[in-house]
mmCIF file of C-alpha atoms in Angstrom:
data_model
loop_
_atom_site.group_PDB
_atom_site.id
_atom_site.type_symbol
_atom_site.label_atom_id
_atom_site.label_comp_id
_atom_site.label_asym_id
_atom_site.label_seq_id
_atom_site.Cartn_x
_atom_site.Cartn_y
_atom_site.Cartn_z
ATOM 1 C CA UNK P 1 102.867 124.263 93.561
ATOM 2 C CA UNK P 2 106.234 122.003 92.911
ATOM 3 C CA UNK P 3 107.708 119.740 95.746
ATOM 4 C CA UNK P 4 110.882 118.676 94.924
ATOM 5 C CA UNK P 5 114.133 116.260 96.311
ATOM 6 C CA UNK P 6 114.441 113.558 98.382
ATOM 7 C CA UNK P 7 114.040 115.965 101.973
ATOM 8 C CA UNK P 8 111.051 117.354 100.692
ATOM 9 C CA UNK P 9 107.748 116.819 102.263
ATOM 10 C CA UNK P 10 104.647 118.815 102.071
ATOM 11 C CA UNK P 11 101.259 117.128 104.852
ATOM 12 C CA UNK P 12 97.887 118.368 105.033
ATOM 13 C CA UNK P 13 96.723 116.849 107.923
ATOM 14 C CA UNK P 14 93.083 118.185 108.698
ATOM 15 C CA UNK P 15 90.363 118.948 105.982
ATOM 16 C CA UNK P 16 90.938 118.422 102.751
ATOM 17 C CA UNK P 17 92.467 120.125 99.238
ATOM 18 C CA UNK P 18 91.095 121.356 96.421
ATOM 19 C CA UNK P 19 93.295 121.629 93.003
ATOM 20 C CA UNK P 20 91.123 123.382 90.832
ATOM 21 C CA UNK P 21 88.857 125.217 92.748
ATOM 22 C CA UNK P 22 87.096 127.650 90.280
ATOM 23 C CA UNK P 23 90.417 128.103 87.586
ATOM 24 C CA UNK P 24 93.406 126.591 87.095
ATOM 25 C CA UNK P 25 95.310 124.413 89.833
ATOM 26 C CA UNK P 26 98.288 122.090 90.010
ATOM 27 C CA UNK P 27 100.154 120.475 92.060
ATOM 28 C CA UNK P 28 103.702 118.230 91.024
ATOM 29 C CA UNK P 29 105.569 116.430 93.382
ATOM 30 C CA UNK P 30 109.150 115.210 91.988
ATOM 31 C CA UNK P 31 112.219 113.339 92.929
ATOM 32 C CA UNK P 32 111.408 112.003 95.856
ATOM 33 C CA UNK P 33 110.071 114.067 97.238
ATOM 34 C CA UNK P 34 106.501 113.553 99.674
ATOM 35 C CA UNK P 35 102.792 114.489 100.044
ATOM 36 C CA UNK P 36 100.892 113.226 102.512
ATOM 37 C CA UNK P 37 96.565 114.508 102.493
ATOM 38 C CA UNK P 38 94.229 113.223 105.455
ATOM 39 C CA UNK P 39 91.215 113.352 103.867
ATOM 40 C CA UNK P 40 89.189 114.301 100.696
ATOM 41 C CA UNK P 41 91.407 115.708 97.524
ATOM 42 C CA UNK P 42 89.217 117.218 95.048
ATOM 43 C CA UNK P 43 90.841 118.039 91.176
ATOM 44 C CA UNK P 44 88.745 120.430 88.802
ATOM 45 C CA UNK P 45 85.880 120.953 91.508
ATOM 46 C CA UNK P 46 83.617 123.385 89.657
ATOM 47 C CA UNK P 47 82.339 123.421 85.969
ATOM 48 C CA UNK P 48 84.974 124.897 83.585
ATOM 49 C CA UNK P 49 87.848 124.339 86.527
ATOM 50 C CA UNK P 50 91.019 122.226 85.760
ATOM 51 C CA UNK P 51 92.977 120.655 88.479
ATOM 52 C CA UNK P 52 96.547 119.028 87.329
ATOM 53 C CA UNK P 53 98.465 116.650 90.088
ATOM 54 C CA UNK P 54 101.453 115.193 89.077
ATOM 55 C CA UNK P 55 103.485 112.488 91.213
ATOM 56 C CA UNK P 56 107.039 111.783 88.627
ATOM 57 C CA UNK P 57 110.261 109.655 89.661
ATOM 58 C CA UNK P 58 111.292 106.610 92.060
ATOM 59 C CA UNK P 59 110.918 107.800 95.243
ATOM 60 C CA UNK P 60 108.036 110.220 95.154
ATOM 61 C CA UNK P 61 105.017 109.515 96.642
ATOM 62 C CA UNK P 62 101.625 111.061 97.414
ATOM 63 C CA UNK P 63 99.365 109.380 100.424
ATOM 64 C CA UNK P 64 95.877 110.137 101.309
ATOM 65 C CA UNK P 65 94.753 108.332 104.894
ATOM 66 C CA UNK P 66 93.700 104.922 104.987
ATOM 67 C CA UNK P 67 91.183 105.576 107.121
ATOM 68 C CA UNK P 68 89.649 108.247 104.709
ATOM 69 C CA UNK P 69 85.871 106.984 103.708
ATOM 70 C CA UNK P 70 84.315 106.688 100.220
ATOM 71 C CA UNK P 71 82.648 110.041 100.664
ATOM 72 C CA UNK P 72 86.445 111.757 101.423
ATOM 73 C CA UNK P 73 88.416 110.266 98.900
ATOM 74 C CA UNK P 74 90.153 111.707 96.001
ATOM 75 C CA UNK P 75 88.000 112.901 93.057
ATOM 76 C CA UNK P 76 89.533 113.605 89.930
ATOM 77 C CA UNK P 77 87.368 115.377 87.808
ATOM 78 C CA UNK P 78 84.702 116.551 90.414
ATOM 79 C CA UNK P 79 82.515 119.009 88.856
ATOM 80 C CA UNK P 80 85.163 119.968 86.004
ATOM 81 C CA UNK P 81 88.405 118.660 84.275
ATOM 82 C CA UNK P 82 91.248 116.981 86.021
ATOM 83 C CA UNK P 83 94.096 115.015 85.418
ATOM 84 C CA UNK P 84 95.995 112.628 87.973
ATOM 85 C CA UNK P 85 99.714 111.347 86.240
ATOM 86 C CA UNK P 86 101.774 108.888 88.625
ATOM 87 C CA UNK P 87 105.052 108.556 86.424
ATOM 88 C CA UNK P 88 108.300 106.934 86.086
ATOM 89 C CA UNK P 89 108.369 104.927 89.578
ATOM 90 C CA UNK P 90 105.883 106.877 91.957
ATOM 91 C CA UNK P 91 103.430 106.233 94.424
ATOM 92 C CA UNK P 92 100.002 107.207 94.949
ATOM 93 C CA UNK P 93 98.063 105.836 97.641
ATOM 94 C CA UNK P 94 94.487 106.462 97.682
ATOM 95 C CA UNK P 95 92.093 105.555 100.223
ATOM 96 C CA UNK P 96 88.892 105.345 97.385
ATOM 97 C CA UNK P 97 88.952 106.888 93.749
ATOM 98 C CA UNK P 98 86.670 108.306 91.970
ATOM 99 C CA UNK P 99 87.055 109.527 88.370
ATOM 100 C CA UNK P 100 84.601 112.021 86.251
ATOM 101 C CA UNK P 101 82.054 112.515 89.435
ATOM 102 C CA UNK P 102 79.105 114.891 88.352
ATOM 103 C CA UNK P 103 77.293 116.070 85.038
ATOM 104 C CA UNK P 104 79.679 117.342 82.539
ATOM 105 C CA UNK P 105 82.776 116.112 84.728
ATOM 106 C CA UNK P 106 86.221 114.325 82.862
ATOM 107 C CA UNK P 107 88.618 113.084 84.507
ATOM 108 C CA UNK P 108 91.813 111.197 82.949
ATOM 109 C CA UNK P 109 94.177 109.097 85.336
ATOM 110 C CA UNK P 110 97.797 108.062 84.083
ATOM 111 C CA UNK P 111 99.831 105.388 85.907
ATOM 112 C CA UNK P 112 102.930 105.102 83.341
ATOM 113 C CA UNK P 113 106.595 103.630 83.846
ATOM 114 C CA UNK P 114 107.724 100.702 85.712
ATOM 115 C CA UNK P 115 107.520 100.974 89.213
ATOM 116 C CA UNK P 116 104.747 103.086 89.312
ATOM 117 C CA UNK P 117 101.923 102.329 91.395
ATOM 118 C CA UNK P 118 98.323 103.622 91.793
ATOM 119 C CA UNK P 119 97.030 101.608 95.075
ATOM 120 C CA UNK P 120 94.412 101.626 97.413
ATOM 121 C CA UNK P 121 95.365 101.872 101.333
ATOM 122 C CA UNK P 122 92.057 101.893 102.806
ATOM 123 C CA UNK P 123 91.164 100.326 106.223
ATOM 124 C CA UNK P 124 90.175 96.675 106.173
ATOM 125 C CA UNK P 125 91.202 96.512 102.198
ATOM 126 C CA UNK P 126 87.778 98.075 101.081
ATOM 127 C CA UNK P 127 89.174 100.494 98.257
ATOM 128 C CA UNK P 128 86.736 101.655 95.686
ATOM 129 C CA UNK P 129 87.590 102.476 92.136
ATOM 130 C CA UNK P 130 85.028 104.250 90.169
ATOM 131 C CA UNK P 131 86.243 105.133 86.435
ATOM 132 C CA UNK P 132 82.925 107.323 85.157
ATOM 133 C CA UNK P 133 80.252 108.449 87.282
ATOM 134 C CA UNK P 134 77.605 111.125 86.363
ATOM 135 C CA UNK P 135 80.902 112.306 84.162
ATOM 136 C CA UNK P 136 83.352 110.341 81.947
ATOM 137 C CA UNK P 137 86.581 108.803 83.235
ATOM 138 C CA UNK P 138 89.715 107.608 81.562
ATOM 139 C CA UNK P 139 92.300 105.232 83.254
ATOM 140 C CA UNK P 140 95.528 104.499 81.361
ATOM 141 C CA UNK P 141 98.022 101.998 83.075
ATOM 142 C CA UNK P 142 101.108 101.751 80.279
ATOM 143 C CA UNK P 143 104.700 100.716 80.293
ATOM 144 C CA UNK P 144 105.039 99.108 83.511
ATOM 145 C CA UNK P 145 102.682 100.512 85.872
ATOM 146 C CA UNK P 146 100.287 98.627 88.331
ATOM 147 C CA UNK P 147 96.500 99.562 89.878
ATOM 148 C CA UNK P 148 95.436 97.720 92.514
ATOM 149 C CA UNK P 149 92.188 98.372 94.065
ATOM 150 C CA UNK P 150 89.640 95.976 95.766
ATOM 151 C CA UNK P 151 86.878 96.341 93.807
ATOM 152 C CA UNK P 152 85.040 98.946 91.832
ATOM 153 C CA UNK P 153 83.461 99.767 88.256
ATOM 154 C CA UNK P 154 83.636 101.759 84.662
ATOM 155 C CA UNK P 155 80.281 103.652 83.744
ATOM 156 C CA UNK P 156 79.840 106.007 81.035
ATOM 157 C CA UNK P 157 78.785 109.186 81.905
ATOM 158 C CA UNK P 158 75.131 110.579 81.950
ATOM 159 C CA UNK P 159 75.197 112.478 78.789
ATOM 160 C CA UNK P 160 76.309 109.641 76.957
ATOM 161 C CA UNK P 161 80.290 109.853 77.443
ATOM 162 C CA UNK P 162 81.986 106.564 77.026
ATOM 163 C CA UNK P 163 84.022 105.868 80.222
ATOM 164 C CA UNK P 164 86.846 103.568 78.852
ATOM 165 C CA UNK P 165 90.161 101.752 80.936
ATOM 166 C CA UNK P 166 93.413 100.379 79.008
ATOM 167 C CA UNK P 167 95.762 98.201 80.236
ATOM 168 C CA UNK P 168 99.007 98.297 77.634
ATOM 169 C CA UNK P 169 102.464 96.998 77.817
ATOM 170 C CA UNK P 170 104.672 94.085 79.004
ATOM 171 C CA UNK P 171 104.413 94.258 82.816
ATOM 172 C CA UNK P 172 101.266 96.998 82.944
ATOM 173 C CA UNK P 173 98.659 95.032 85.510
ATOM 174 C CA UNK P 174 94.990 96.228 86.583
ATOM 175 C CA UNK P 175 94.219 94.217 89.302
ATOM 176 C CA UNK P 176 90.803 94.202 91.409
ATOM 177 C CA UNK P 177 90.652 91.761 94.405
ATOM 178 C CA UNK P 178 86.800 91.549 94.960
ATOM 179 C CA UNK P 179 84.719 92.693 91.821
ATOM 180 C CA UNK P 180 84.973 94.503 88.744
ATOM 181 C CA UNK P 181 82.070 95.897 86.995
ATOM 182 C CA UNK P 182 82.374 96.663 83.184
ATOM 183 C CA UNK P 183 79.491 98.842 82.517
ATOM 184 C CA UNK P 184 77.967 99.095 86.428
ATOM 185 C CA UNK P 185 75.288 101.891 85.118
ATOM 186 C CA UNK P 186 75.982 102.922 81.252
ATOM 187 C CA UNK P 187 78.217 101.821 77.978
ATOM 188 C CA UNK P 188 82.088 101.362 79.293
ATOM 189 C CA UNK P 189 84.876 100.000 77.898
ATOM 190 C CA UNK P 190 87.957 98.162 79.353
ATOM 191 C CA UNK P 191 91.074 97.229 76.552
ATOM 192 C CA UNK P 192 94.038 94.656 78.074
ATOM 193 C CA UNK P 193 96.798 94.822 75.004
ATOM 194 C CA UNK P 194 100.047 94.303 74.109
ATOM 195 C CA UNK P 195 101.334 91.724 76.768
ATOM 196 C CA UNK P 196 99.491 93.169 80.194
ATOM 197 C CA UNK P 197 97.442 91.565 82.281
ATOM 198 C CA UNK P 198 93.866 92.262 83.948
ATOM 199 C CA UNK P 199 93.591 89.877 87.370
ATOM 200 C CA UNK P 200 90.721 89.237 89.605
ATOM 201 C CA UNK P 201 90.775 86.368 92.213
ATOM 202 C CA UNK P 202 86.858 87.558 92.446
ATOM 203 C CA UNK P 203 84.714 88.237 89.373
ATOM 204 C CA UNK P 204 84.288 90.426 86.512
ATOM 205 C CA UNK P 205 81.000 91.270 85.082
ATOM 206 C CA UNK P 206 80.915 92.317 81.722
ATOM 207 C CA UNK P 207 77.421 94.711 81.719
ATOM 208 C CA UNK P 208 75.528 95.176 84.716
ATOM 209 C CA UNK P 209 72.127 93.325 85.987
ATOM 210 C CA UNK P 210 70.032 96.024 86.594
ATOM 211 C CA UNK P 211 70.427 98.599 83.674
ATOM 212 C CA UNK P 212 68.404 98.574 80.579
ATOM 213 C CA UNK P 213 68.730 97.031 76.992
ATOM 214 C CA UNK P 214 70.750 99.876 75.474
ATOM 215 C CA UNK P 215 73.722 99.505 77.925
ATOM 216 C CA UNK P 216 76.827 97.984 76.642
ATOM 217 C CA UNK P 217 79.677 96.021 78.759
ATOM 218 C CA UNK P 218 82.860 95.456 76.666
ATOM 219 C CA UNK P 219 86.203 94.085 77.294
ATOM 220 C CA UNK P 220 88.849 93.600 74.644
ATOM 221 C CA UNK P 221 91.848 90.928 74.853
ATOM 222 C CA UNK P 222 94.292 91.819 72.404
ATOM 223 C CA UNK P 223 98.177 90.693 71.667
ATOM 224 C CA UNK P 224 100.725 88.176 72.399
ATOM 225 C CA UNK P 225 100.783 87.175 76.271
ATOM 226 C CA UNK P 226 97.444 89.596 77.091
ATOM 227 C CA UNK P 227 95.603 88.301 79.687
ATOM 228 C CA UNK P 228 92.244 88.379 81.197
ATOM 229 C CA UNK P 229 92.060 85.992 84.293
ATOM 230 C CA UNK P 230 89.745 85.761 86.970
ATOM 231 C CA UNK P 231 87.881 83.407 89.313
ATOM 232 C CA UNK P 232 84.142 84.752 87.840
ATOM 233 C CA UNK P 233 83.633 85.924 84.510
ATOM 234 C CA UNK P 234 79.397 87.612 83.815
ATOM 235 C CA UNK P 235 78.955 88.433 80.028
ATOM 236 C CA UNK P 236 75.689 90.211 79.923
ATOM 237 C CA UNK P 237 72.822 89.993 82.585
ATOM 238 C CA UNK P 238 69.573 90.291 82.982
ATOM 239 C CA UNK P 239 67.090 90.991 86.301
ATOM 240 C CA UNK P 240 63.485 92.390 86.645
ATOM 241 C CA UNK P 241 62.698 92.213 83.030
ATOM 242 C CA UNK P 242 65.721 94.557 81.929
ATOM 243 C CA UNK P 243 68.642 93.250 79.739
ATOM 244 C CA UNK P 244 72.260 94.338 79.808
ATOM 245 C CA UNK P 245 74.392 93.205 76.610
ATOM 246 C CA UNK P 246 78.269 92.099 77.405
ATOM 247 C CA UNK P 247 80.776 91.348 74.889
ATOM 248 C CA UNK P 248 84.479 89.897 75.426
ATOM 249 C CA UNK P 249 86.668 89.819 72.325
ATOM 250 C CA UNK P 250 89.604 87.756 72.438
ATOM 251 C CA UNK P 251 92.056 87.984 69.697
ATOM 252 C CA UNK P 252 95.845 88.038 67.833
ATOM 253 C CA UNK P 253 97.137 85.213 70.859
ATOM 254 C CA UNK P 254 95.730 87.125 73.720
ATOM 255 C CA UNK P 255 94.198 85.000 77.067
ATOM 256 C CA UNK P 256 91.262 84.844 78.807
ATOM 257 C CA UNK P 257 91.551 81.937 81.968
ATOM 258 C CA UNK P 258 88.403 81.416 84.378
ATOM 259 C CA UNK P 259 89.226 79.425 87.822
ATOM 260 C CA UNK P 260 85.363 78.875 88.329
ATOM 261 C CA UNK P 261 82.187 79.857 86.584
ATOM 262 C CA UNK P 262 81.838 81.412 83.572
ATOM 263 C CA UNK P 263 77.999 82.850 82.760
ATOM 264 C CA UNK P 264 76.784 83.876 79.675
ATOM 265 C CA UNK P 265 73.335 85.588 79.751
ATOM 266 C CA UNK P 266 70.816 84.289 77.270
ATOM 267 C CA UNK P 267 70.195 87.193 75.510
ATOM 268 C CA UNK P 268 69.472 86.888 72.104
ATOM 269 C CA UNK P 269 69.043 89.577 69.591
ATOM 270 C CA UNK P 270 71.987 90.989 71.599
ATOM 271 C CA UNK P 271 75.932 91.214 70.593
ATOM 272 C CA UNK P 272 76.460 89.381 73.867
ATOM 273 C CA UNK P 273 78.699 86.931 73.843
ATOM 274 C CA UNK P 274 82.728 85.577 73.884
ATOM 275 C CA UNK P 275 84.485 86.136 69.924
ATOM 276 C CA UNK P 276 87.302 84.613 69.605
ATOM 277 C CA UNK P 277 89.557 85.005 66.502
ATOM 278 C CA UNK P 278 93.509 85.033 65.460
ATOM 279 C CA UNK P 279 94.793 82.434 67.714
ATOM 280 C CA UNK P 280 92.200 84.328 70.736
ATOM 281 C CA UNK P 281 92.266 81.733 73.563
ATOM 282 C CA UNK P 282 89.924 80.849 75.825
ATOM 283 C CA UNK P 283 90.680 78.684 78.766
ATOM 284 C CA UNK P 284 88.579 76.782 81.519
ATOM 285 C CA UNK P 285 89.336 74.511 84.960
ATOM 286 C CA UNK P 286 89.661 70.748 84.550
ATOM 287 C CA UNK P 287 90.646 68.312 82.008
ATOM 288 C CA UNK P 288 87.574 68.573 78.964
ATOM 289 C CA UNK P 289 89.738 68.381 76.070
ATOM 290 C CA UNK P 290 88.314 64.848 74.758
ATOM 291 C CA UNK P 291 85.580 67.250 72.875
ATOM 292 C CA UNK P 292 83.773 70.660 72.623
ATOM 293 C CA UNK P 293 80.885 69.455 74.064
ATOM 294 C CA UNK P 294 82.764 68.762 77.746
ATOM 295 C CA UNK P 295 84.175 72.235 77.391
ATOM 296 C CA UNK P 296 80.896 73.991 76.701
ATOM 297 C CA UNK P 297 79.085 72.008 79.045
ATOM 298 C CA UNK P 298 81.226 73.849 82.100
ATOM 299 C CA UNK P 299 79.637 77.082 80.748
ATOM 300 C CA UNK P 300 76.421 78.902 82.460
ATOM 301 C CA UNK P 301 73.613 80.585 80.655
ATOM 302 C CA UNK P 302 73.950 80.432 76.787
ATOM 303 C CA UNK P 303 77.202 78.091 76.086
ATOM 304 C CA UNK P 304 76.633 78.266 72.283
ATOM 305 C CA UNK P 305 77.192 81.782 72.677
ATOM 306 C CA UNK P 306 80.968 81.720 72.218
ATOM 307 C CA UNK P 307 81.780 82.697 68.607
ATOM 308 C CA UNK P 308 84.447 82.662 65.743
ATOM 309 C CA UNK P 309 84.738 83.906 62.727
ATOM 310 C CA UNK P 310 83.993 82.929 58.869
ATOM 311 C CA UNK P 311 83.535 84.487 55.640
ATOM 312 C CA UNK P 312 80.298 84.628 56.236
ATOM 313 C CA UNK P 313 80.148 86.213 59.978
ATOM 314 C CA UNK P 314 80.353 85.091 63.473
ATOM 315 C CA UNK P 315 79.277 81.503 63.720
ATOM 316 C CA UNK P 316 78.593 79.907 67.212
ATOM 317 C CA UNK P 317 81.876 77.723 67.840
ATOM 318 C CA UNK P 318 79.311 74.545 68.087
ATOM 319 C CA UNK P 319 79.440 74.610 64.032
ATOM 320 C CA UNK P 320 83.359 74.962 63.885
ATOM 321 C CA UNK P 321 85.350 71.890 62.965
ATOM 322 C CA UNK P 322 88.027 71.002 64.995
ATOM 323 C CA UNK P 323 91.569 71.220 63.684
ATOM 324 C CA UNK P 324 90.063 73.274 61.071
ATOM 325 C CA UNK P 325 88.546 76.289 62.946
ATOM 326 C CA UNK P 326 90.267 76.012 66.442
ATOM 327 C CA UNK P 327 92.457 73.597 68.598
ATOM 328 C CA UNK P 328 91.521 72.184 72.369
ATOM 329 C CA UNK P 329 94.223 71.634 74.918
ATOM 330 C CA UNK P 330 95.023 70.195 77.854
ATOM 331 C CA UNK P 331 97.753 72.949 79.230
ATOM 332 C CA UNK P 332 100.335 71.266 81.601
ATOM 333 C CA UNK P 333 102.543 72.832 83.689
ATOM 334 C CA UNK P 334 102.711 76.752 84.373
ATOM 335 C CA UNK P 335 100.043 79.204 85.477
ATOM 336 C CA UNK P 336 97.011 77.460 84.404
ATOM 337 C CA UNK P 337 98.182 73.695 84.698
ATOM 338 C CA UNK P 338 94.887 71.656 84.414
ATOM 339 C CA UNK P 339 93.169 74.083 82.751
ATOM 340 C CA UNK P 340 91.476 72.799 78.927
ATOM 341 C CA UNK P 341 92.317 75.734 76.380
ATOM 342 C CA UNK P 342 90.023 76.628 73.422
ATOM 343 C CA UNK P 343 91.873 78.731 70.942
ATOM 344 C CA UNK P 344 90.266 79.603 67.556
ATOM 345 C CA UNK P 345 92.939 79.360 64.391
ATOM 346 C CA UNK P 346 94.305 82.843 62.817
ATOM 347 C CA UNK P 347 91.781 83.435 59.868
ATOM 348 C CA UNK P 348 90.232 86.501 58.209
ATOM 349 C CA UNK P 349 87.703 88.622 60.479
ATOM 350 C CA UNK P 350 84.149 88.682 59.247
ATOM 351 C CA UNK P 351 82.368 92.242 59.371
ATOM 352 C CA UNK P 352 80.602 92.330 62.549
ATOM 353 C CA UNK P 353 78.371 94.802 64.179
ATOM 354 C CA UNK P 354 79.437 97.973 65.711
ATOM 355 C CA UNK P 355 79.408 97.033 69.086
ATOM 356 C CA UNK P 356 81.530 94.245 68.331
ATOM 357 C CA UNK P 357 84.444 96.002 66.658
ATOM 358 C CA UNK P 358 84.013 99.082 69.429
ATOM 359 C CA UNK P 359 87.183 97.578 70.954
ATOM 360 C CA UNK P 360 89.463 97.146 68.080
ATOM 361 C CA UNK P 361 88.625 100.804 67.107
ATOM 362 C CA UNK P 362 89.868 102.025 70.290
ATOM 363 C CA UNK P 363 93.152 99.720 70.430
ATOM 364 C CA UNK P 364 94.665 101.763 68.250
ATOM 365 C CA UNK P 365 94.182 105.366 69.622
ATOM 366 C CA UNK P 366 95.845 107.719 71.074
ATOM 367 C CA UNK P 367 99.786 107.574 73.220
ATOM 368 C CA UNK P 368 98.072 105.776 75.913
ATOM 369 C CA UNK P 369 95.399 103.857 74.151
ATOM 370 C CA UNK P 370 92.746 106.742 74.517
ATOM 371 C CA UNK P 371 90.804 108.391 71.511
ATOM 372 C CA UNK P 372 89.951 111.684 73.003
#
C-alpha cells in the first residue's frame, strides 16, 4: 500500500495492523503524506513473513497512540523479518518499540537524513526501546537523523545473534532520557562514529547485572567530535555470584563525558574495562587535573581499569607517563566547562583480544554501519 501528497491521510483507529502477516507486506507513506495507528503495529508477524514500512520526505509522518501500552506497541520483526526506514525528514512516533521479538525474529530499523525523527510519544514519557529480544535487532541512525526514547536496551538474540545499534554522521543523535542498557540479557553492541553523539541525562550500563560470565556489553567511541555523554556510566557488573563483562573503547579524538559516577566492576580475568587510544578522551566533573591519581580517585569499582595502549598490549593508564602517553586538562568554557579531560596520545594499537577489537570490526561495515 502507497500513501502519497501532502492531502493524504490514511487512520486506523481501533485494533491494530499487521504488515507481514504470513507473506509479503508493505506499507510506504511519501510526501507528506499521513498515517495515524491506535494501537499495536506488527511487521513480519509469522516465521518466514516479511513486513516492509517505509515513512520518506519532510512532511510525512506515521503516529501510533500515545496512550498505546508496552504490550501494543509496534514490533518490527515479530515472529519473522521486518524492516522500519524513516527517511529524508519524516516522522515516526511510536508509543514503545520493540525490534527482533521472538526466536528466529530480525528486525532492522533505519532513521536516515536530517530531519528525520524516530520518537517516542507515550503517556507520562515512559517509551521503551528494545533493539533484540528473543530475535536480533539492528538500529541505524545516519546522516542527520535523531531517536529519542526514554529508556530501553540492546540484547542479542537467543540463538546467539548479535543485536548491534550505530550512531554515524555529523548531527545523527541517539538519545535515552532514563536508562540505557548495553547488553540487558546477551552480547550487544552499540557504535557512536564519525561526529554523532549518544546522550543520556540518566545512565548507561555497559553489560547487565544479572546475566552470566559469557555476556558481553560493548560500546565503541570512534572519530573526530563523537560523543558518549551521560550522567551514569556501568562498565561491567556483577550480582548473585554472576559476572557480566563491559568494554568502552574510545578512540581517533572521539569523547566520552560523565556528569556523576562512573563504575567500573572489578572483574578481573575479564576484557572489562575503558581503552583509550589515538587522542580517545575521557572526561570527568570537577577540577583533578593536578595528577592522575585525583582523576582516578573519582572512579568506582576498579579505577586502574582504564587502559592504553603500548607495544607490548594494553597497560593500565596508572603505568603511563604523563606527557608521554596521555595529557590531563582542565576544559574551560563550552559544554563540559569544569570538567578534567584524560586523553591518551595517538600511538600504534597493540593486538588485543577479540572482544576488544569487536567494535572496530564493525565500524567499518556495511552503508549504514551494519555487517549483515
Amino acid at each position: 500500500m502507497r500513501i502519497s501528497g501532502d492531502d493524504s491521510f490514511y487512520g486506523v483507529y481501533l485494533g491494530g495492523s499487521v504488515v507481514g502477516a504470513e507473506g509479503l507486506g508493505a506499507i510506504e507513506v511519501l510526501d507528506g503524506a499521513g498515517y495515524y495507528q491506535s494501537y499495536l503495529l506488527k511487521l513480519g508477524d509469522s516465521p518466514g513473513s516479511f513486513g516492509s514500512v517505509t515513512v520518506s520526505g519532510e512532511g510525512s509522518s506515521w503516529e501510533q497512540s500515545a496512550h498505546a501500552l508496552p504490550g501494543k506497541s509496534v514490533y518490527v520483526g515479530n515472529a519473522g523479518r521486518a524492516e522500519l526506514s524513516v527517511l529524508d525528514g519524516a516522522d515516526f512516533l511510536a508509543s514503545h518499540l520493540r525490534i527482533g521479538v521472538e526466536l528466529g525474529s530480525n528486525g532492522n530499523v533505519v532513521v536516515s537524513g536530517a530531519g528525520s525523527t524516530l520518537h517516542s510519544n507515550a503517556f507520562g514519557d515512559q517509551g521503551l526501546l528494545q533493539v533484540g529480544m528473543a530475535g536480533a535487532g539492528s538500529l541505524s541512525v545516519v546522516e542527520g537523523g535523531s531517536v529519542k526514547f526514554a529508556g530501553g536496551g540492546i540484547s542479542g538474540g537467543d540463538q546467539g545473534e548479535l543485536s548491534r545499534v550505530v550512531v554515524s554522521g555529523l548531527g545523527s543523535t541517539l538519545e535515552l532520557r532514563a536508562l540505557l542498557i548495553v547488553g540487558s540479557e546477551r552480547s550487544a553492541l552499540l557504535i557512536v562514529k564519525e561526529g554523532s553523539r549518544f546522550v543520556s541525562p540518566g545512565s548507561l550500563r555497559i553489560g547487565n547485572l544479572h546475566v552470566d560470565e559469557k555476556q558481553l556489553g560493548t560500546v565503541a567511541v570512534a572519530g573526530e567530535n563523537s560523543l558518549v555523554s551521560a550522567h551514569e556510566i556501568n562498565v561491567g557488573g556483577h550480582s548473585n555470584g554472576l559476572n557480566s563483562s563491559g568494554v568502552l573503547r574510545v578512540t581517533h579524538q572521539a569523547s566520552v563525558a560523565v556528569s556523576g559516577a562512573l563504575d567500573i566492576a572489578d572483574l578481573s580475568g575479564t576484557p572489562t574495562g575503558v581503552y583509550l587510544h589515538s587522542s580517545g578522551s575521557l572526561a570527568l566533573t570537577g577540577d583533578t587535573s593536578a595528577s592522575l591519581e585525583a582523576f582516578l580517585d573519582q572512579i568506582e569499582g576498579r579505577s586502574d581499569a582504564v587502559y592504553y595502549p603500548t607495544p607490548h598490549g594494553w597497560r593500565s593508564i596508572t603505568e603511563a607517563t604523563r606527557g608521554v602517553d596521555y595529557t590531563l586538562d582542565l576544559i574551560v568554557g563550552g559544554e563540559f566547562d569544569g570538567y578534567t579531560r584524560l586523553t591518551v596520545l595517538a600511538v600504534p594499537e597493540p593486538a588485543a583480544g577479540l572482544l576488544v577489537l569487536l567494535a572496530v570490526s564493525v565500524i567499518g561495515c556495511g552503508r549504514h554501519g551494519l555487517c549483515r
